[in-house]
Amino acid sequence: AQKVTQAQTEISVVEKEDVTLDCVYETRDTTYYLFWYKQPPSGELVFLIRRNSFDEQNEISGRYSWNFQKSTSSFNFTITASQVVDSAVYFCALKDYGGSQGNLIFGKGTKLSVKP
Amino acid sequence: EAQVTQNPRYLITVTGKKLTVTCSQNMNHEYMSWYRQDPGLGLRQIYYSMNVEVTDKGDVPEGYKVSRKEKRNFPLILESPSPNQTSLYFCASSLPGSYEQYFGPGTRLTVT
C-alpha cells in the first residue's frame, strides 16, 4: 500500500531561520513520483516540485531546496532564511503506477508558521 | 489563463438536498479528479477520470457521484448530502501520467 507520512504536524520558526519539513513515503513500485504542494492561508493549492524515482539529484529553487533519498524513502523540503510569506500548510504527495494511475496520495500536511 | 474553476466556492445546505459542484478546466487535460480536505486527514481522493466517459473510485467515494461527458467538465454530485460530507473540496486536472495536478480554488461545503 502507498503511504505518505509527514510527522511534523506544526512547526513555528522566527523569520530568517532555516526550516526542514520531513516527508517519508511507502510504495512497492520502482517507478513513482513525489510532489510538494503549498497551501497558503487563502486556501489554494500551489504546486512546488515534482521528482521522479530515478532522479535522486537534489534540487534548489531560490530559498527552497529538496533532498530526495531513496535509501530512506524520504523527500524532505528545506526553506532557507524563512519569511513570513512562507507561512502555509505544506503537503507531500506520492503518485505511482501500481493499480490506479490517477491517485495522488497526500500526507496530512505540515503547518508552518513563520513569525516576524 | 490556464486554470481550473469550481462553483460554487461556498455552499451551505441541509441534509438530503441534492447538490452539484461544478469543475471545469481549460487546459485540455485528460485526467481530472476530486479530493476532499479535512482537518488532520490531509487530502483524500473521491473520484477520478482518465478521460471522457471513464471514471473510477478513489479512496472515499461513498455518497458521491461524478460524470465526465465532456473533456473540460467533471461535476461532483451529492445525491443526499449528510453532515459528514461537510468539507473543503478540490477539483484537479493534469495530463496523463507523471505530470503534476493543477487544483481549483476549492469549494467549502457545509451540510447542516
Short mmCIF file of C-alpha atoms in Angstrom, two decimals, chain A residues 4-76:
data_model
loop_
_atom_site.label_atom_id
_atom_site.label_comp_id
_atom_site.label_asym_id
_atom_site.label_seq_id
_atom_site.Cartn_x
_atom_site.Cartn_y
_atom_site.Cartn_z
CA VAL A 4 2.99 9.35 2.85
CA THR A 5 3.91 10.39 6.36
CA GLN A 6 4.57 13.94 7.43
CA ALA A 7 5.40 13.50 11.10
CA GLN A 8 5.58 17.21 11.88
CA THR A 9 2.06 18.49 12.35
CA GLU A 10 3.06 22.07 13.10
CA ILE A 11 6.33 23.98 13.07
CA SER A 12 6.91 27.50 14.27
CA VAL A 13 10.04 29.47 13.45
CA VAL A 14 11.23 33.04 13.55
CA GLU A 15 11.87 34.85 10.32
CA LYS A 16 15.29 34.16 8.73
CA GLU A 17 15.60 30.77 10.37
CA ASP A 18 16.09 27.72 8.18
CA VAL A 19 13.43 25.04 8.45
CA THR A 20 13.14 21.49 7.11
CA LEU A 21 9.85 19.74 6.51
CA ASP A 22 10.07 15.97 6.58
CA CYS A 23 8.33 13.55 4.23
CA VAL A 24 8.61 9.76 4.33
CA TYR A 25 6.82 7.62 1.78
CA GLU A 26 5.99 3.96 1.23
CA THR A 27 5.43 2.27 -2.10
CA ARG A 28 6.12 -1.09 -3.69
CA ASP A 29 6.62 0.38 -7.13
CA THR A 30 10.04 1.15 -8.57
CA THR A 31 8.56 3.92 -10.70
CA TYR A 32 6.88 6.69 -8.78
CA TYR A 33 6.70 10.45 -8.47
CA LEU A 34 6.88 12.72 -5.49
CA PHE A 35 5.41 16.18 -5.16
CA TRP A 36 5.28 19.09 -2.78
CA TYR A 37 2.34 21.48 -2.65
CA LYS A 38 1.88 24.67 -0.66
CA GLN A 39 -1.48 25.77 0.76
CA PRO A 40 -1.30 29.38 1.97
CA PRO A 41 -3.97 30.80 4.29
CA SER A 42 -6.02 31.80 1.25
CA GLY A 43 -6.65 28.09 0.68
CA GLU A 44 -5.49 27.34 -2.84
CA LEU A 45 -3.03 24.53 -3.54
CA VAL A 46 0.16 25.60 -5.26
CA PHE A 47 2.45 23.11 -6.97
CA LEU A 48 6.10 23.43 -5.88
CA ILE A 49 8.05 20.50 -7.27
CA ARG A 50 7.84 17.07 -8.90
CA ARG A 51 10.58 14.43 -8.63
CA ASN A 52 10.65 11.00 -10.24
CA SER A 53 12.09 7.91 -8.59
CA PHE A 54 15.00 7.66 -11.00
CA ASP A 55 16.36 11.08 -10.27
CA GLU A 56 17.92 11.45 -6.85
CA GLN A 57 19.58 14.75 -7.58
CA ASN A 58 18.77 17.38 -5.04
CA GLU A 59 17.08 20.47 -6.33
CA ILE A 60 17.36 24.09 -5.36
CA SER A 61 15.00 26.86 -6.36
CA GLY A 62 15.82 30.13 -4.71
CA ARG A 63 15.34 29.70 -0.96
CA TYR A 64 13.73 26.29 -1.46
CA SER A 65 15.61 23.02 -1.69
CA TRP A 66 14.60 19.39 -1.76
CA ASN A 67 16.54 16.35 -0.63
CA PHE A 68 15.41 13.04 -2.12
CA GLN A 69 16.91 9.86 -0.63
CA LYS A 70 15.60 6.53 -1.87
CA SER A 71 17.61 4.66 0.75
CA THR A 72 15.50 6.19 3.50
CA SER A 73 12.34 6.75 1.39
CA SER A 74 12.43 10.42 2.22
CA PHE A 75 11.80 13.59 0.27
CA ASN A 76 12.49 16.48 2.61
#
